[in-house]
JSON list of C-alpha atoms in Angstrom, two decimals:
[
{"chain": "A", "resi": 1, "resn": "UNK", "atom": "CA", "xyz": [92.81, 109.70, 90.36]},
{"chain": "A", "resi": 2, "resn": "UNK", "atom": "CA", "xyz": [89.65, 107.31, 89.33]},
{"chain": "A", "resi": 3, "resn": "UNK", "atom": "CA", "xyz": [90.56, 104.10, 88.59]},
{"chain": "A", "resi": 4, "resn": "UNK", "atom": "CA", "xyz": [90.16, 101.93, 85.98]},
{"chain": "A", "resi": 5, "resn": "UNK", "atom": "CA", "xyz": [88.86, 98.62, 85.43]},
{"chain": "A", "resi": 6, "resn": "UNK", "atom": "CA", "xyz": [89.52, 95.87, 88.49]},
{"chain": "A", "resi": 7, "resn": "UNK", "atom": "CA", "xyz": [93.12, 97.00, 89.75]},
{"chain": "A", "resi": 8, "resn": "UNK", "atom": "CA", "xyz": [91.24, 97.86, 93.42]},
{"chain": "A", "resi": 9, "resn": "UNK", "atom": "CA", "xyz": [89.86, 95.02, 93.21]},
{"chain": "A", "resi": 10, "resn": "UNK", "atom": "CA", "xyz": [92.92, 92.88, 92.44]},
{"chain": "A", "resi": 11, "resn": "UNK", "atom": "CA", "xyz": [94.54, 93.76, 95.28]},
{"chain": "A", "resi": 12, "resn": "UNK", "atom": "CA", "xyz": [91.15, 92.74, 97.32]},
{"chain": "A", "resi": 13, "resn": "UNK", "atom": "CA", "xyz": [91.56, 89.34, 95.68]},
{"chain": "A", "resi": 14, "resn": "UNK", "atom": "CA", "xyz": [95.41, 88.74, 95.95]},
{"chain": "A", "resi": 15, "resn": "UNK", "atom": "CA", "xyz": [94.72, 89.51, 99.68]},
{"chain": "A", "resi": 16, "resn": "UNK", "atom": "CA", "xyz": [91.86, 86.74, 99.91]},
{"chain": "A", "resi": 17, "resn": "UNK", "atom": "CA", "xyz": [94.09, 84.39, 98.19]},
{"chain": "A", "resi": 18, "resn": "UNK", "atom": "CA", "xyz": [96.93, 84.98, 100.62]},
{"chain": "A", "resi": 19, "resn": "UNK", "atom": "CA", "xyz": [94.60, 84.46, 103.48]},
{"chain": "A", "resi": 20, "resn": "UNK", "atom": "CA", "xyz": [93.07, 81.19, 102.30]},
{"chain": "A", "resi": 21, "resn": "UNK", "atom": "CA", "xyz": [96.57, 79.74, 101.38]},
{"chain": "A", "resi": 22, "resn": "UNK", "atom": "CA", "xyz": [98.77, 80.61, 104.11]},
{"chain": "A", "resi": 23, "resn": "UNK", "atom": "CA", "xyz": [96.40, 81.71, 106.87]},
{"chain": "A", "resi": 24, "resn": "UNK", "atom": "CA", "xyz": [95.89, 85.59, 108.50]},
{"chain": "A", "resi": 25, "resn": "UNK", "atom": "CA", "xyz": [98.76, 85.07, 111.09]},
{"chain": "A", "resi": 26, "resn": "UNK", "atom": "CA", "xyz": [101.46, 84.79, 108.07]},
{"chain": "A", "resi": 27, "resn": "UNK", "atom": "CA", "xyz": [99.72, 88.07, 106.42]},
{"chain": "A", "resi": 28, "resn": "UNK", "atom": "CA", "xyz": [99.74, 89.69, 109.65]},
{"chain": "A", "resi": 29, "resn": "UNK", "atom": "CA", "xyz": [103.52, 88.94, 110.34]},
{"chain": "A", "resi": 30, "resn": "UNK", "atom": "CA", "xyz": [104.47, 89.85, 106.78]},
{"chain": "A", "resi": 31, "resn": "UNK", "atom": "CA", "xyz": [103.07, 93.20, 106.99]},
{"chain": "A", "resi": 32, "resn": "UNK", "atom": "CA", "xyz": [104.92, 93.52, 110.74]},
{"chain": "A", "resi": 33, "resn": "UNK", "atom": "CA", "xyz": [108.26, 92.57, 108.38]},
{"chain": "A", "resi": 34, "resn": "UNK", "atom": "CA", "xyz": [106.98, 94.95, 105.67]},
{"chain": "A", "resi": 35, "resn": "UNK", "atom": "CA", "xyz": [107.14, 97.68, 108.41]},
{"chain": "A", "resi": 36, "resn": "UNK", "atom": "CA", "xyz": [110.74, 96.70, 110.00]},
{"chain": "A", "resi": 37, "resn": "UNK", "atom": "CA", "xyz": [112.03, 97.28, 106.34]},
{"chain": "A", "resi": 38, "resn": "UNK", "atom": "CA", "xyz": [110.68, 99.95, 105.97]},
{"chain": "A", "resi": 39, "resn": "UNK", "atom": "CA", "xyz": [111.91, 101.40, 108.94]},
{"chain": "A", "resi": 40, "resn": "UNK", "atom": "CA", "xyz": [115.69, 100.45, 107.57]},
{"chain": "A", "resi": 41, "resn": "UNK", "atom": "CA", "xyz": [115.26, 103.24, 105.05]},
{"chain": "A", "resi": 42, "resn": "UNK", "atom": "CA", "xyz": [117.28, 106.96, 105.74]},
{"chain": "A", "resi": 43, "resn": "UNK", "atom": "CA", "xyz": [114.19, 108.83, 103.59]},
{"chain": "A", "resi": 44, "resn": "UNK", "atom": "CA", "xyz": [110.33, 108.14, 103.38]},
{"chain": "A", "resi": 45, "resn": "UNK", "atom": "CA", "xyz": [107.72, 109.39, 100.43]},
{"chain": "A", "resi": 46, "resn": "UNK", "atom": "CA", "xyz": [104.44, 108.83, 100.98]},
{"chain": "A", "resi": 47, "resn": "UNK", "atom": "CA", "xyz": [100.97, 110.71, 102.14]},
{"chain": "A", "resi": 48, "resn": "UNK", "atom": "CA", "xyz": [99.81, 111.31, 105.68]},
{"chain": "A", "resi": 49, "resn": "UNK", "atom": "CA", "xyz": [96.44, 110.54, 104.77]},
{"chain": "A", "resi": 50, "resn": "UNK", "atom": "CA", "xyz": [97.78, 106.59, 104.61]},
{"chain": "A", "resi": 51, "resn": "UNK", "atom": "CA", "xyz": [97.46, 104.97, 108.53]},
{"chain": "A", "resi": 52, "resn": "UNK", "atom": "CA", "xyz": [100.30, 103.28, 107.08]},
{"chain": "A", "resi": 53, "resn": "UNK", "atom": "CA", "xyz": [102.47, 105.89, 106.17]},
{"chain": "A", "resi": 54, "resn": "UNK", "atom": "CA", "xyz": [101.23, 107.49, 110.12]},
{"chain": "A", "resi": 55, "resn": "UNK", "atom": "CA", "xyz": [102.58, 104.69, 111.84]},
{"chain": "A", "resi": 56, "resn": "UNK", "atom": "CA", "xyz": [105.97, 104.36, 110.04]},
{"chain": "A", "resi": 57, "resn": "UNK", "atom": "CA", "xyz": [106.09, 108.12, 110.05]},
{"chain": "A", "resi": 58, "resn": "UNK", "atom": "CA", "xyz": [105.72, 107.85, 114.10]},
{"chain": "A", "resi": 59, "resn": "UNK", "atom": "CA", "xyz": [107.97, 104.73, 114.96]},
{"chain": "A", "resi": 60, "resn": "UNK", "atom": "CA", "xyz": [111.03, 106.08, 112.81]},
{"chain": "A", "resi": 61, "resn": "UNK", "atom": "CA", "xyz": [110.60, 109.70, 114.94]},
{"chain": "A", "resi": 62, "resn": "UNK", "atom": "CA", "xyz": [109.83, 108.76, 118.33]},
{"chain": "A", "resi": 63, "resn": "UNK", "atom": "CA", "xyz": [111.38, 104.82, 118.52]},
{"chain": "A", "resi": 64, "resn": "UNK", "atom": "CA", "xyz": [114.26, 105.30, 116.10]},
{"chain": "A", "resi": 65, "resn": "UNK", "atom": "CA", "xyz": [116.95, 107.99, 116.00]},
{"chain": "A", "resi": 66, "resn": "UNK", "atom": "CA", "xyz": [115.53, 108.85, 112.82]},
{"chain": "A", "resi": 67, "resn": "UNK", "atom": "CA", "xyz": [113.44, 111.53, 113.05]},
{"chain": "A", "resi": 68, "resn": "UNK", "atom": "CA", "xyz": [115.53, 114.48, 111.35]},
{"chain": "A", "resi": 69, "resn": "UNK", "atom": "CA", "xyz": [115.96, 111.88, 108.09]},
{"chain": "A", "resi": 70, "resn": "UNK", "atom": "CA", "xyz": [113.96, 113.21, 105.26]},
{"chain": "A", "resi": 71, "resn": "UNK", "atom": "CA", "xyz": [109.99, 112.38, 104.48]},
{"chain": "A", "resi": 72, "resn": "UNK", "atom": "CA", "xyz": [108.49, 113.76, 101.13]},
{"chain": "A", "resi": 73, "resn": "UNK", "atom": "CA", "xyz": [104.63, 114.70, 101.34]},
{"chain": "A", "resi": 74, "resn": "UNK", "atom": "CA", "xyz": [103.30, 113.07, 98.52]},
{"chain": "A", "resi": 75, "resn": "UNK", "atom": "CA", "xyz": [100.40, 114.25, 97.36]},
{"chain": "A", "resi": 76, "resn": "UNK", "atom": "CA", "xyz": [97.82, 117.44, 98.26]},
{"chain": "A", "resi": 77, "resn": "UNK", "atom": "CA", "xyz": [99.10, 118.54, 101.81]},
{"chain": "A", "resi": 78, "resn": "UNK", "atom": "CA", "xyz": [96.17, 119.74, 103.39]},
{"chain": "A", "resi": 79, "resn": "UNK", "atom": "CA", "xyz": [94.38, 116.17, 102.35]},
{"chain": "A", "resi": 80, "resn": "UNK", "atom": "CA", "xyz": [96.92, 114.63, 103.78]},
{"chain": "A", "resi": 81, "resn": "UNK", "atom": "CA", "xyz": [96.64, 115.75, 107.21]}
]
C-alpha cells in the first residue's frame, strides 16, 4: 500500500525526537519492554516479513510455553516468508 504524504516520515521524526530527549538507552529499553508485553499476549497477528514480528514469533515458541497459542499471517504469505 503506497503511502501518502509524511506518515513514514513521522515516525522517522518522533524517533529522532525520542532520542535527543531521553537518550538511545531509554529507546532501546522501551522497545525490550515493548517486547515483554508483547510476549504476555495468548494470540499474535502480524507478518513474517517484520524482524519484529520474527523475534516475538521465536521467543514465545522456543522460550515460552507458548508455542501452540494462535498467530494470524497478516498479509501475502509467500511475502512474508
Amino acid at each position: 500500500v503506497p503511502r501518502e504524504g509524511t506518515h513514514g516520515d513521522a515516525g522517522v521524526a518522533q524517533f529522532a525526537a525520542n532520542i535527543e530527549q531521553f537518550g538511545a538507552a531509554f529507546d532501546m529499553l522501551n522497545s525490550l519492554l515493548n517486547l515483554v508485553l508483547a510476549l504476555e499476549c495468548d494470540a499474535w497477528v502480524g507478518q513474517h516479513g517484520s524482524n519484529w514480528i520474527r523475534l516475538t514469533n521465536e521467543l514465545r515458541s522456543i522460550w515460552l510455553p507458548k508455542a501452540s497459542h494462535m498467530f494470524i499471517e497478516a498479509g501475502d504469505w509467500e511475502e512474508g516468508w
